[in-house]
Structure formats: structure tokens, C-alpha cells
XYZ file of C-alpha atoms in Angstrom:
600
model
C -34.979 -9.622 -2.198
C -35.607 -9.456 -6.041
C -35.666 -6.213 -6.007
C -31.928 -6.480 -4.124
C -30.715 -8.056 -7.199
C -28.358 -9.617 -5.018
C -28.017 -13.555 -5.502
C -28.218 -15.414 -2.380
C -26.458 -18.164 -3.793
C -22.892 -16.033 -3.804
C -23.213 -14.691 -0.369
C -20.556 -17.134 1.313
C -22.352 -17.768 4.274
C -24.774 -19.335 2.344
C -23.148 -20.535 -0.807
C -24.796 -23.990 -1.738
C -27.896 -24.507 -0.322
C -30.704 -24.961 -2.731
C -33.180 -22.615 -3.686
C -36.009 -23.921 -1.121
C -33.509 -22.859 1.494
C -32.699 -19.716 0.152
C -35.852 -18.826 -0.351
C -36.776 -19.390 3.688
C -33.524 -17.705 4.389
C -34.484 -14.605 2.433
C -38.194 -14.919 4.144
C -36.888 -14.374 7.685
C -34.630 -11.201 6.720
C -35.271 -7.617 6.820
C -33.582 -4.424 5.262
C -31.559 -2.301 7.098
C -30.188 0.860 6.185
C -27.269 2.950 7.274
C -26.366 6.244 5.884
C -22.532 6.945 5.229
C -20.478 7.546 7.990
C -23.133 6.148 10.781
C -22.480 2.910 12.581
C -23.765 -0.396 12.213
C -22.095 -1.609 15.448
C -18.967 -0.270 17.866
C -16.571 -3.056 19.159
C -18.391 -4.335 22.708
C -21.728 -3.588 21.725
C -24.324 -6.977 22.414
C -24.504 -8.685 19.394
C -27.026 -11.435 17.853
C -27.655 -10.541 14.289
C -25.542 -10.967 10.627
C -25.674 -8.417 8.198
C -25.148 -9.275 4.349
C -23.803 -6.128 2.282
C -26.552 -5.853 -0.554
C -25.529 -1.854 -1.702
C -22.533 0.037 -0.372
C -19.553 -0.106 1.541
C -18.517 -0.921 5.195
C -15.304 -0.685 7.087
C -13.926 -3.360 10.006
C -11.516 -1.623 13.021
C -10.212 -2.605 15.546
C -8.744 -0.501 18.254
C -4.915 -0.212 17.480
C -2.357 -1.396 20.330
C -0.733 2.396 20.503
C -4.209 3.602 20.642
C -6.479 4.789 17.708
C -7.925 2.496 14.896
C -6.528 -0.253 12.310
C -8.533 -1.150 9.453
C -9.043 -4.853 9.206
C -11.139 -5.245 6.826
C -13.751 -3.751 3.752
C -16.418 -5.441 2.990
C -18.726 -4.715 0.013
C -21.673 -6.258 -2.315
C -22.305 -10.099 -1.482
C -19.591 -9.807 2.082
C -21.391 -10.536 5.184
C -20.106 -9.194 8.859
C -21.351 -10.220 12.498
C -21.425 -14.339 11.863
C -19.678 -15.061 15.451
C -22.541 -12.942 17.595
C -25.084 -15.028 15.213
C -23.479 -18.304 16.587
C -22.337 -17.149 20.130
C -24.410 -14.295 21.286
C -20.839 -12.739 22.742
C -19.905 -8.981 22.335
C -18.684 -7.681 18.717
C -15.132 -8.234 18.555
C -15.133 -5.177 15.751
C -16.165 -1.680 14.772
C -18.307 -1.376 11.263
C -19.556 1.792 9.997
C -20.822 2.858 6.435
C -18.061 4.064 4.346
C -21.020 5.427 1.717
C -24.818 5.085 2.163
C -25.317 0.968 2.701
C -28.135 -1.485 2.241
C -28.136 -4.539 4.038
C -30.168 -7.588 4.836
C -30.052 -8.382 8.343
C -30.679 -11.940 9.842
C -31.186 -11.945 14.011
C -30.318 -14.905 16.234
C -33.385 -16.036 16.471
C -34.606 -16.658 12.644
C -31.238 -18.159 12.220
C -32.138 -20.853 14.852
C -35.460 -21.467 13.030
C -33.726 -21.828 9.365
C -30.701 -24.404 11.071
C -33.801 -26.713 12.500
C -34.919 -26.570 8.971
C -31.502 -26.921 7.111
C -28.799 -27.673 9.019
C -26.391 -26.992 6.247
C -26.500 -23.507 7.224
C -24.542 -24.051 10.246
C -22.308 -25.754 8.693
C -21.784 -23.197 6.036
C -21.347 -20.507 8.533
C -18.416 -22.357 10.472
C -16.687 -22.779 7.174
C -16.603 -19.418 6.600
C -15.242 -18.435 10.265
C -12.824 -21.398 9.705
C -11.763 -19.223 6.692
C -11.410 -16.149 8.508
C -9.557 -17.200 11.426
C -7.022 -18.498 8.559
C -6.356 -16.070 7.024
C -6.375 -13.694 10.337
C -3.750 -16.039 11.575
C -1.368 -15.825 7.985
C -1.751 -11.864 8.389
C -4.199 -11.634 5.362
C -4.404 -8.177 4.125
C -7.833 -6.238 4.261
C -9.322 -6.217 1.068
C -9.947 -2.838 -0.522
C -11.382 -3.835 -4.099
C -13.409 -0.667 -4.822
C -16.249 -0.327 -7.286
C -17.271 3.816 -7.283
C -15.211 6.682 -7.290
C -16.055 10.366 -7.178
C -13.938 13.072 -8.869
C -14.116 16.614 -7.196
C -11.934 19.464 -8.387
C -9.868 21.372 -5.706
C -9.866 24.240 -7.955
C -12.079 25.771 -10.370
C -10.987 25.583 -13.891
C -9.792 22.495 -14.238
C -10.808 19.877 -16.869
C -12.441 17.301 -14.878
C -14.891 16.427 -17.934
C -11.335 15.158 -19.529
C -9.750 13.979 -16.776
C -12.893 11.852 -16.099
C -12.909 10.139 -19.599
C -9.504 8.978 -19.454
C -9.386 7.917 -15.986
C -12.672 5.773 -17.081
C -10.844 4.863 -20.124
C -7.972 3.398 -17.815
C -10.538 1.701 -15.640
C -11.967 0.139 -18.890
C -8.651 -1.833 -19.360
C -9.118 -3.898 -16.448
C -13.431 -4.365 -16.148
C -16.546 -2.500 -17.348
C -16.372 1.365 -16.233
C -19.310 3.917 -16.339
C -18.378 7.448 -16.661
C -21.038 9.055 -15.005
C -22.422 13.114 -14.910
C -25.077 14.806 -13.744
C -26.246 15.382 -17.504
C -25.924 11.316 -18.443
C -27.634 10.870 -15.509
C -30.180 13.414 -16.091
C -30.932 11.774 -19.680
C -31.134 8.439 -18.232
C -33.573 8.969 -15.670
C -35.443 10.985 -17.693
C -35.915 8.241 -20.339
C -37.164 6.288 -17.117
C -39.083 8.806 -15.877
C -37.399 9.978 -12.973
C -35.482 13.462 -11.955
C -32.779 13.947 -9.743
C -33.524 15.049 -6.411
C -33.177 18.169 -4.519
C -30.414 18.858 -2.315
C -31.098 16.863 0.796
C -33.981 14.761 -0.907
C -34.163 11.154 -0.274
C -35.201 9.281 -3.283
C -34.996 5.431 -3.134
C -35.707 4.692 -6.751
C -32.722 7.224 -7.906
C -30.591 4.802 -5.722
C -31.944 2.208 -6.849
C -31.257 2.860 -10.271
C -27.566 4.227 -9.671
C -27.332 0.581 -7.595
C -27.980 -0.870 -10.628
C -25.007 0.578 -12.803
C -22.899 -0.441 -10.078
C -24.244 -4.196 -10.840
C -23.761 -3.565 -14.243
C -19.985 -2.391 -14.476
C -17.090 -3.340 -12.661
C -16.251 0.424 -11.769
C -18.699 3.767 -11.448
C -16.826 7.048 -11.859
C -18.691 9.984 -10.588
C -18.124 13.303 -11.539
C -19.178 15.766 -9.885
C -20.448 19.421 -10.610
C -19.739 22.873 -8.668
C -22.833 24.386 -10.423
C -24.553 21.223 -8.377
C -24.393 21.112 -5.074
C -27.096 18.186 -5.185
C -25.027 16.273 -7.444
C -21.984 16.642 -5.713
C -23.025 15.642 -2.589
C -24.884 12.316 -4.308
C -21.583 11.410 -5.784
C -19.696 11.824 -2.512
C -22.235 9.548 -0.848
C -21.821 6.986 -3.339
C -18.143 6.613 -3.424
C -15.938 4.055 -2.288
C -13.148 6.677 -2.956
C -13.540 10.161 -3.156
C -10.168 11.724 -5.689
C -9.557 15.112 -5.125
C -8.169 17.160 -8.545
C -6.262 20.056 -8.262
C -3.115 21.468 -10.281
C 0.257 21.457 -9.648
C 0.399 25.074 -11.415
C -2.362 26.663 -9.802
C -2.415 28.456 -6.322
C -3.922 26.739 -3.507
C -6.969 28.322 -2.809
C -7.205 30.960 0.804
C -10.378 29.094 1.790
C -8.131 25.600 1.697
C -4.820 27.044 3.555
C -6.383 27.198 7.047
C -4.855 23.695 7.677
C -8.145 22.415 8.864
C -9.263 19.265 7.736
C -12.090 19.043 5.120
C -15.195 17.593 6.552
C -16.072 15.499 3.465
C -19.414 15.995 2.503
C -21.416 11.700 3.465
C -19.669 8.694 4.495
C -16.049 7.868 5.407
C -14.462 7.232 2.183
C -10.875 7.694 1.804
C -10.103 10.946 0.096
C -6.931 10.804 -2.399
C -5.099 13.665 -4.240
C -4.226 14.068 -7.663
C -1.940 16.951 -8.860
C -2.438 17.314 -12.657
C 1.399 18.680 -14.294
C 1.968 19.378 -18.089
C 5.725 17.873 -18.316
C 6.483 15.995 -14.357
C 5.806 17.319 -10.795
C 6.149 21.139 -9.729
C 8.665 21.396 -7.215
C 6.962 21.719 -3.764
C 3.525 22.392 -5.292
C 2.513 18.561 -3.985
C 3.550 19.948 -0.401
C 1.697 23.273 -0.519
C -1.576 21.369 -1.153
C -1.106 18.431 1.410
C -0.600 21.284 3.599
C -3.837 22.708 2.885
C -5.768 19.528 2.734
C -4.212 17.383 5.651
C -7.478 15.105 5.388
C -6.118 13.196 2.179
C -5.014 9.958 2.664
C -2.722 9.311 -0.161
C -1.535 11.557 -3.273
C -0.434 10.855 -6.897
C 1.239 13.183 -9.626
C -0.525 12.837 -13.615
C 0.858 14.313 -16.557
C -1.959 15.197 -17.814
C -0.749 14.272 -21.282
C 0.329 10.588 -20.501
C -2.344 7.667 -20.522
C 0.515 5.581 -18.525
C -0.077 8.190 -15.617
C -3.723 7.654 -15.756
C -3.713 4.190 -15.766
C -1.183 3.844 -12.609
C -3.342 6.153 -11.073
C -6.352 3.830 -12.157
C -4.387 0.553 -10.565
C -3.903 2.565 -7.303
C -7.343 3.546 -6.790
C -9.610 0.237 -7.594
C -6.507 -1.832 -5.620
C -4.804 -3.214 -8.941
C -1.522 -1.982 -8.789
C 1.730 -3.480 -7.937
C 3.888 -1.968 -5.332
C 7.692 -2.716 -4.870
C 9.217 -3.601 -1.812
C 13.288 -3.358 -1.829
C 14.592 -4.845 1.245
C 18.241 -3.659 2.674
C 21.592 -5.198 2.824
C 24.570 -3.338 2.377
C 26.443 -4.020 -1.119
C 23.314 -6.975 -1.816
C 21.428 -3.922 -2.235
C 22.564 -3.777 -5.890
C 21.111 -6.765 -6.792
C 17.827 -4.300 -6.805
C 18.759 -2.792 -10.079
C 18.871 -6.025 -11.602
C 15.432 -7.022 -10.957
C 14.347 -3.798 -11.792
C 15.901 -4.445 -15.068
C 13.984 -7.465 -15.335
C 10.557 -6.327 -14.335
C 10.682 -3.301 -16.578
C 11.858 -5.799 -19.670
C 8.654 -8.508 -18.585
C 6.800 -5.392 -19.224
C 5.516 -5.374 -15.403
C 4.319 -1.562 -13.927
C 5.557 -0.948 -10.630
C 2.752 1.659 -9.027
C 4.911 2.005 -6.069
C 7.794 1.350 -4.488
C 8.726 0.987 -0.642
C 12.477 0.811 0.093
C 14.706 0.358 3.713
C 18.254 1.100 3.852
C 20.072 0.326 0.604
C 17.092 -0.612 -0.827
C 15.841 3.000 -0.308
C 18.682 4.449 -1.555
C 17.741 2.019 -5.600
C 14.014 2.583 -4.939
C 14.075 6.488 -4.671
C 15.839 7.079 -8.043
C 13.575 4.701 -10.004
C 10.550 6.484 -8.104
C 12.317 9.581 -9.984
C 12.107 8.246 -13.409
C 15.561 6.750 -13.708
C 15.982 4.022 -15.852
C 17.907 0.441 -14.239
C 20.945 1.579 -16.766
C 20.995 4.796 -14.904
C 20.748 3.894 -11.554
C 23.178 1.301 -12.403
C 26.179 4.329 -13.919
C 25.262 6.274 -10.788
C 25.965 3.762 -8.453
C 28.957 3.197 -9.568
C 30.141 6.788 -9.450
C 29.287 6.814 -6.242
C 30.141 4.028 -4.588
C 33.003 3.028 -6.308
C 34.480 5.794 -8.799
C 34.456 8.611 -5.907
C 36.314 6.209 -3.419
C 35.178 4.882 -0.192
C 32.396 6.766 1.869
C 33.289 5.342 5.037
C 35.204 9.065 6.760
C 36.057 7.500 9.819
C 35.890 9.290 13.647
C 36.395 9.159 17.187
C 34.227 6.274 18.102
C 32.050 8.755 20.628
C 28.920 8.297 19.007
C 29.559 6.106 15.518
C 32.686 4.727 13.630
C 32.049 7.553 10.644
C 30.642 11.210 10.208
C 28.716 9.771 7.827
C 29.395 13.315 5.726
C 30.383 11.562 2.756
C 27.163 9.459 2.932
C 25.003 12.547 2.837
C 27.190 14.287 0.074
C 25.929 11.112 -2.243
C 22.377 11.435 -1.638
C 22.567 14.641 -1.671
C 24.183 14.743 -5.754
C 22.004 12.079 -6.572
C 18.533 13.876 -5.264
C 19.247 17.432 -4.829
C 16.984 19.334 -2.497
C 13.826 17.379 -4.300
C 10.641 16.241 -1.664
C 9.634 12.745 -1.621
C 6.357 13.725 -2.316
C 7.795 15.340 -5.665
C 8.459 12.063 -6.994
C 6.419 11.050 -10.117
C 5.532 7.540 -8.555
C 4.449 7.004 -4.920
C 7.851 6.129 -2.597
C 8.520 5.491 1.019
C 11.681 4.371 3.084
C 11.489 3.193 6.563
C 13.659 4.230 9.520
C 13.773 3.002 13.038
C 12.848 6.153 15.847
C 15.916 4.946 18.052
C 14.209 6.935 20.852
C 10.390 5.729 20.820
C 11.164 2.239 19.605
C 8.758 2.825 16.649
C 8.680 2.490 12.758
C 9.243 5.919 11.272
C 7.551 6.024 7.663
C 9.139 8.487 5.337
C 6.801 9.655 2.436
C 7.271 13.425 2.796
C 9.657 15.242 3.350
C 13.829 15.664 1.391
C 14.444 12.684 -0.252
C 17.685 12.975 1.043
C 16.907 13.231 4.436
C 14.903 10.433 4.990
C 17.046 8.037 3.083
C 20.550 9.470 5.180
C 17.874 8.015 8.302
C 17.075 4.830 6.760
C 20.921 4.039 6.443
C 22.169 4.792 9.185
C 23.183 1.891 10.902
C 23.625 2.246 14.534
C 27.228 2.087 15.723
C 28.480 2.848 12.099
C 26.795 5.818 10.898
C 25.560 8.820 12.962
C 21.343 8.863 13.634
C 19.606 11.212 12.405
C 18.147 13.631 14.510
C 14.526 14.657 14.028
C 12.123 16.501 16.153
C 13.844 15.530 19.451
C 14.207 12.176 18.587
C 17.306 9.938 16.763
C 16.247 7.874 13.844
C 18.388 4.768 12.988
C 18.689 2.201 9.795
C 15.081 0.834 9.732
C 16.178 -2.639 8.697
C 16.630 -2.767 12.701
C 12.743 -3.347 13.075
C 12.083 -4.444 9.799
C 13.453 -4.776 6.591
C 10.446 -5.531 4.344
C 7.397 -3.401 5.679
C 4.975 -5.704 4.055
C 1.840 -3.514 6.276
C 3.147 0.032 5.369
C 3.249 -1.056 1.315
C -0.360 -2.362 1.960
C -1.795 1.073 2.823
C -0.001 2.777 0.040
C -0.773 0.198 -2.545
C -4.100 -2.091 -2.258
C -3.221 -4.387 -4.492
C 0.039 -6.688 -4.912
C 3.037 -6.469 -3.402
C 6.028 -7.816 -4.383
C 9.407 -8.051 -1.877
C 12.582 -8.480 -2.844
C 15.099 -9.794 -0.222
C 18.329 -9.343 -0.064
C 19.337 -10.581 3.277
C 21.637 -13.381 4.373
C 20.193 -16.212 6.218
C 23.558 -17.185 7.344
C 26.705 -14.923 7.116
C 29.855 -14.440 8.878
C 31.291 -17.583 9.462
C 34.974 -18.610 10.604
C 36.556 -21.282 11.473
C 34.872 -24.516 13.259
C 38.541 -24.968 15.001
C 37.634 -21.326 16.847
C 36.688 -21.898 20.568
C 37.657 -17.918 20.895
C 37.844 -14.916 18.870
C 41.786 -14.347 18.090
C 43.172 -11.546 20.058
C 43.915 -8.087 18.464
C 47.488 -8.486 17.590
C 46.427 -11.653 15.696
C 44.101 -9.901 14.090
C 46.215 -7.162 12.910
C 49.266 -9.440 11.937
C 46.541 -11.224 9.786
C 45.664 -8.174 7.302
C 41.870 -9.413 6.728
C 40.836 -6.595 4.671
C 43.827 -7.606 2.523
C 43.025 -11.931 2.294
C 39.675 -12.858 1.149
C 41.081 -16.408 1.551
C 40.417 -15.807 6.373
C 37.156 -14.634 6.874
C 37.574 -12.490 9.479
C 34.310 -10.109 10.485
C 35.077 -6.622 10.622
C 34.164 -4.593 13.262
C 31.375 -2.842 10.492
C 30.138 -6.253 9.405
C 29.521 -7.433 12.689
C 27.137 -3.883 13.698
C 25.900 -4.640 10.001
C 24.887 -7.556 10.555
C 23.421 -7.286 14.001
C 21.137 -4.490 13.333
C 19.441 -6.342 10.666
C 19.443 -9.576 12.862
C 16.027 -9.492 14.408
C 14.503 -8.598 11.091
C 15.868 -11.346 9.395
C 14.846 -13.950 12.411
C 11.063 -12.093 12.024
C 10.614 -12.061 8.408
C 11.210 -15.827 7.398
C 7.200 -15.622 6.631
C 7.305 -12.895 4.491
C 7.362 -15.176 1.206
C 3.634 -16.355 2.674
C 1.945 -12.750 3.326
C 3.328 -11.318 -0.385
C 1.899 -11.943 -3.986
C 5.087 -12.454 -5.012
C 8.361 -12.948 -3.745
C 11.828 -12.628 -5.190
C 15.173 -13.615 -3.215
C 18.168 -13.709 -5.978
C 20.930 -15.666 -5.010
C 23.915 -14.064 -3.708
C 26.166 -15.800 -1.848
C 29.731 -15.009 -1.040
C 28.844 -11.344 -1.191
C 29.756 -9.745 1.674
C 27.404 -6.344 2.972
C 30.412 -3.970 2.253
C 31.798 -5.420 -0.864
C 30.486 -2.186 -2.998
C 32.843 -3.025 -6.365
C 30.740 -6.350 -6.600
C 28.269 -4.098 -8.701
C 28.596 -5.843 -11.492
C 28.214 -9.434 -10.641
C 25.562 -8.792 -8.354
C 23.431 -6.464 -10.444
C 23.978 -9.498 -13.665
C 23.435 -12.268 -11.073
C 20.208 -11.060 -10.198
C 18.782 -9.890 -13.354
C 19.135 -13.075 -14.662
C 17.354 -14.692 -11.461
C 14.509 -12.698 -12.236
C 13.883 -12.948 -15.789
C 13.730 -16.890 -15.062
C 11.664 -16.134 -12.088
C 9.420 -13.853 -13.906
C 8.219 -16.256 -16.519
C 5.851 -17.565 -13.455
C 4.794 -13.936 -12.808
C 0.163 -14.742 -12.390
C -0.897 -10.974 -12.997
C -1.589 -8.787 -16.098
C 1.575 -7.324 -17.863
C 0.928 -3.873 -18.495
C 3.091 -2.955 -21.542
């Protein structure tokens, strides 16, 4: 247990007793470890032991409801897993497995019972911490992915990892202790100790014992790794939490890559991310071509390899301490997004990525693109005011517009450009009309997947992809709190825009007035009767059941943000103005209670 360095004390399970009954805890526990990628347990295996992380990473899954697996959890150093089969005996509920080569301390059923007679404490320690669990299960806690190693491998050959290393180190050292490590550092340091580095395929304990304790010693480990080494390569690999793939946005992808054949990585499960270095922004398509030829990454950024601000978003997003945007939809209360983009930029806040549905998509995309709030803002109003209306009405066969003019303004305002082209990470949501499933858009025409997040049904044409017709994903959900989680581990912030209540009319109404009423009325004409459109009502009741399902969403954010707009209605587009001022200055009050780091 010394030799762990791992205090007993922390481990939650145990947090409190004193040292006599650590020391007896410690006494009846044995080592047990698990090379990356193996299994500890599978979900229905018997189960009567609890296994404390000492060294390394493991994963939690559960099997997903549409089949496949969902992540639940990460645990690492101090994080214990398997406290209800210690208690109950009952199957495991859960997968684990190694996501890098693991030490843990193991504590059976058995011992357990002979510690509680002892110290009951214990017991009571261990139900607080399943009381805690079930908690935050129940409030839709995120898994935590708060990573401590990360190996850098180049795609390529001739790239300047060495560099790239140091400043993405030099990033890391902004927010805790970082350790740039190579095979030569390593090689001096060990040397001075009077160790080597293995062979490939040797096991030496005390090398991992040492590299264990740099990873006690500094907040974050960054491997790099060495083509001329195959042993040192492979080490790094199995000591990562994250594995970032380097390549270059200039070079050709290599013939050995473009089979489309997923990479076996090398030890352990560890994500795998890829980072396209550019001299002056993104290469058109160049992001595509190498997703294409390494389909096993599981998310993607774009450095300048020039800018520290790159390298220290890129930072955020890998050790889970970024900030990711989500912009909810709402028609013409859509705008109010460039306001508190306005806002967060002037706080000095960094937004690592940004999630949009429906009009939200629409302001997210072109700040993912490097416009500026005062941009998006001029832009806007071109097109949504200065150009005239976009609604180019139809026979009512399939929707009440072509929705031509729609695609015309998405098309001017993002060309022929990919999502994954975009300097900072982006996504929109649509609804697949024909599966009943979210549709996640993070590759792909910008254009295109925005004209599918908008289109409301009944209003606008769906889009047709693939077979299938993709509607206005506001329909399912119009804050995708989960999808922003897997592209950004860290906090998320939502911004809604909805309407708890809207479209009122008279109390005296027992029934809607007939047509001729209607007509002889001129509502679009007197603001004074509030009479729903036909295109407010199928507004407003395709965003209905997200709005009824999302009144928690406040609760499973870091921060929420709902600027006050009422009396705008969803179609009111020449409200710009007010609604982009109204909410700017929401936000900068708002802000001043903003519990994270400021970045500039």
C-alpha cells in the first residue's frame, strides 16, 4: 500500500475512518492488475468484490436501449467501482474494462464483512457513497472524463511533434502541473535512477512505477511518442487516457491510412482524437479526407499552428476543461443568441464548442466560422430583413413554402464549406422524421445540415437524406444537453430561447372565429388581436414537447442563460435589434456570477 502512494483516507468509500481502520482495511486487500483494453467485469457477471483505482483508467457501460454501449462513467486514481455486489452479492449492473494498463486494490465480500464487525463505520461510509450515486444517476449527472495522460502520435512523418508537444504542455500548464515527457527525458531520468527502458514487449514494474509517479506529481502527463521507437510508442499508448493523433491539413493522407479500416490502436481503449495542424485556418476538405482514412477517431480539432489560443482550446477539450455552447431554437428569439455571444466574448469567456438546433444553428455555425457577434449581427439583417421575406409560399401538398429562399441564405452565408472545416468544433441537431431518432450533424455542408435543422414540419419542406426525411430538431429536443457532453467534457452552457407560454387570445373565446372573421380582421396588419397564424401555430407545436421535456435543463447544465423576451413573437424577424440589445444586456448582468476561469 505504501508503495501505492495512494492515500486511503481520499478514497470515498472510506473517507474518515482513522488510521487503525485504514490500516486493517489495507491489510485484507490485494493487487490486481488489468492490462489496457481487458475486462475487469461484463454487466451480469457474479459479483462480490470492490475495486479501488490505484494507477490507470477504467470505463463504466451500460448496454444502450437501441443496442450497443453508453458510457456512464470514468473512473480514475482514488474512484472505486463494484460497492453494490460488495453489499448485495447481486449480478454487476455494469461493464468496466481498462482504458490503459490499471492497478487496483481489490477488497472481496468476505474481508469486508470482517472489517464492518470491526468498524462499522465502513458500512456506513459505503451507503453514503451509493446514496450519492443514485443522486446524481437520478439528476442525469454527466460521466466524468477528467483526464490526466495524453499521448501524441504523428499521422504523418515530418511533422513537428517535438513543438507541438511543448506548447500543448505549455497550454496544459495554465490550468495544473504538466510534464512533457520523451523517450530521451525519460531515458535521462531513469538513468539517473538506474533503470533503462524496456524492450518492446518487456514488462517492467519499476519503469511503471516510476512513470506512476509523475502522474502523482503533475496534474497532466503528455507523452510523446517516437517512430524511431516502437517500444516507446507503444508505452505511451498504454499509458494514455487520450491518445491525439497529429497530422497536417497540407499533407497527403498517407496509402497505408486510405483503406478505410479502422486503426487497431496499439493497448487499451483510449479515445483517439485528431488534430489537423494549418498555417493560416482549415484546408478546405483536408479535415474530411483524413476522417475518411481514420474512421476510428472519436473527435477532431483544427490548430493554427502559429496561435497559442488554438492550443489552449485544444488543451480545454482534451483534459475536459472547456466550455461548450448550447444555442437552443425559436424562430425570431433566435437572435437573442448574438447578444449573449456579445457578452461572453466581452467577459472574456472561450467558447470550445458550440452545439446549435434550428435558429440557434443557423447563429452558432457562423461564430464556429470565426465571425465576430457584430458580424453575425450585419448578416442577419441582410438576410432576414434587408432581402425581404423568405417565406416563398406553395401548394400546401407537402409544406406551406419551397423553402428555396431558406436554402439561398445559408447557402450565401456558408458557401459550399464542411462542418468539419470549421475552426471550432460545431454540431446542429435535426429530427430523422422517418426513424423517430436524433440526427447529429457534425460533418457534412454546413448548409445542408442547418436547411435540416430548420425545417419545421408543415412549414418548410424535410430534408431528404439517405432514404429518410429529416425535420427541425427542436421537435425532439431543443437543447441536446447529452450530444454537447460527448463533444465537450467539460461545461456546458444552454441558452434558451423558448416560450413557456405563447399564443394566447382572448379568455371570452369558447371557439376559434371562423375564416371570414378571420380575414375581415387583417391580423398580420393589428398587433393590437392576437390572432395565431397558421405558421405560429406548426411553430409552436413542433417545439411543444421539447419545451414540456426540458424544464430540467437549468439542473443538468453548469450554467444556464434564459434572456427575457417576451412579447416577441417566433416570426417577428425585424425585432433584431431589440432582441439582440435585450439580451446582451441580460447577460453581461448574468455573467458577473459566471464560477469558472476567464480565459482572456
Amino acid at each position: 500500500m505504501q508503495a501505492s502512494g495512494l492515500a486511503l483516507e481520499s478514497v470515498g468509500v472510506l473517507a474518515d475512518l482513522d488510521a487503525y481502520a485504514l490500516q486493517e482495511v489495507a491489510a485484507v486487500m490485494h493487487p490486481v492488475r488489468l492490462a489496457g483494453g481487458a475486462m475487469l467485469f461484463d454487466e451480469g457477471d457474479l459479483g462480490d468484490t470492490l475495486y479501488i483505482v490505484v494507477h490507470g483508467r477504467l470505463c463504466v457501460s451500460v448496454t444502450a436501449s437501441q443496442g450497443g454501449r453508453r458510457v456512464v462513467a470514468e473512473l480514475g486514481r482514488g474512484e472505486s467501482v463494484g460497492e453494490m455486489a460488495l453489499l448485495t452479492g447481486e449480478r454487476r449492473s455494469a461493464r468496466v474494462e481498462a482504458i490503459r494498463d490499471s492497478l487496483m486494490l481489490a477488497l472481496s465480500r468476505s474481508a469486508f464483512e470482517r472489517v464492518v464487525e470491526q468498524y462499522p463505520r465502513v458500512m456506513t461510509q459505503l451507503a453514503r457513497q451509493l446514496v450519492t450515486r443514485l443522486k446524481g444517476s437520478l439528476r442525469g449527472a454527466p460521466a466524468r472524463h477528467v483526464l490526466s495522460t495524453l499521448c501524441v502520435l504523428p499521422a504523418v512523418a515530418g511533422l513537428p511533434i517535438g513543438d507541438f508537444c511543448e506548447r500543448l504542455a505549455l497550454a496544459l500548464g495554465m490550468i495544473g502541473p504538466t510534464l512533457h515527457l520523451t523517450r530521451h527525458g525519460a531515458n535521462a531520468a531513469l538513468s539517473a535512477g538506474g533503470l533503462d527502458l524496456p524492450g518492446l514487449g518487456a514488462d517492467d514494474t519499476r519503469l511503471l512505477a516510476w512513470l506512476n509517479e509523475q502522474e502523482e506529481r503533475y496534474a497532466y502527463v503528455v507523452y510523446e511518442a517516437d517512430d524511431a521507437d516502437p517500444a516507446w510508442s507503444n508505452l505511451c499508448e498504454r499509458q494514455a487516457d487520450r491518445v491525439v493523433l497529429v497530422a497536417s491539413g497540407h499533407a497527403q493522407v498517407p496509402r497505408s491510412a486510405g483503406t478505410g479500416q479502422p486503426v487497431k490502436p496499439i493497448g487499451g481503449n483510449a479515445r483517439r482524437e485528431l488534430v489537423l495542424l494549418n498555417d493560416n485556418g482549415p484546408v478546405v476538405g483536408a479535415m474530411r479526407r483524413w476522417l475518411d482514412a481514420f474512421p476510428h477517431v472519436q473527435a477532431w480539432h483544427h490548430v493554427r499552428f502559429g496561435s497559442l489560443a488554438d492550443v489552449a482550446r485544444l488543451g480545454r477539450l482534451l483534459v475536459g476543461q472547456s466550455v461548450g455552447l448550447l444555442l437552443g431554437g425559436g424562430g425570431a428569439r433566435a437572435f437573442a443568441h448574438i447578444g449573449i455571444l456579445r457578452a461572453m466574448r466581452e467577459a472574456g469567456i472561450a467558447i470550445d464548442a458550440i452545439g446549435g438546433v434550428s435558429g440557434g444553428a443557423i447563429i452558432g455555425a457562423q461564430y464556429a466560422a470565426g465571425a465576430s457577434p457584430e458580424e453575425i449581427k450585419e448578416r442577419t439583417r441582410d438576410e432576414f430583413i434587408a432581402r425581404g421575406s423568405l417565406m416563398d409560399y406553395t401548394v400546401p401538398i407537402v409544406s406551406l413554402i419551397k423553402g428555396r429562399r431558406f436554402a439561398g441564405m445559408l447557402t450565401r452565408l456558408f458557401d459550399q464549406k464542411g462542418i468539419e472545416d470549421l475552426p471550432t468544433r460545431f454540431f446542429c441537431l435535426s429530427a430523422n422524421l422517418s426513424r423517430a431518432t436524433m440526427h447529429v450533424h457534425d460533418r457534412g455542408l454546413i448548409w445542408r445540415g442547418i436547411g435540416a435543422s430548420i425545417s419545421i414540419p408543415g412549414i418548410g419542406p424535410p430534408t431528404c437524406e439517405k432514404g429518410d426525411l429529416l425535420i427541425d430538431g427542436s421537435v425532439l429536443t431543443n437543447l441536446p444537453v447529452d450530444v454537447m457532453r460527448e463533444v465537450c467534457q467539460g461545461k456546458v452552457v444552454a441558452v434558451d430561447v423558448s416560450a413557456d407560454k405563447d399564443l394566447s387570445v382572448d379568455q371570452s373565446w369558447t371557439d376559434f372565429p371562423p375564416p371570414s372573421r378571420l380575414l375581415a380582421a387583417r391580423p398580420w396588419r393589428r398587433r393590437g388581436l392576437r390572432i395565431p397564424t397558421i405558421l405560429e401555430i406548426l411553430f409552436r407545436g413542433a417545439m411543444l414537447g421539447s419545451i414540456a421535456g426540458e424544464r430540467d435543463v437549468a439542473e443538468r447544465v453548469e450554467f444556464y442563460l434564459r434572456p427575457p423576451l417576451r412579447g416577441v413573437s417566433l416570426l417577428d424577424f425585424k425585432m433584431l435589434d431589440r432582441v439582440e440589445a435585450a439580451a446582451y444586456e441580460y447577460a453581461v448582468r448574468s455573467l458577473e456570477r459566471w464560477p469558472f476561469a476567464r480565459v482572456s
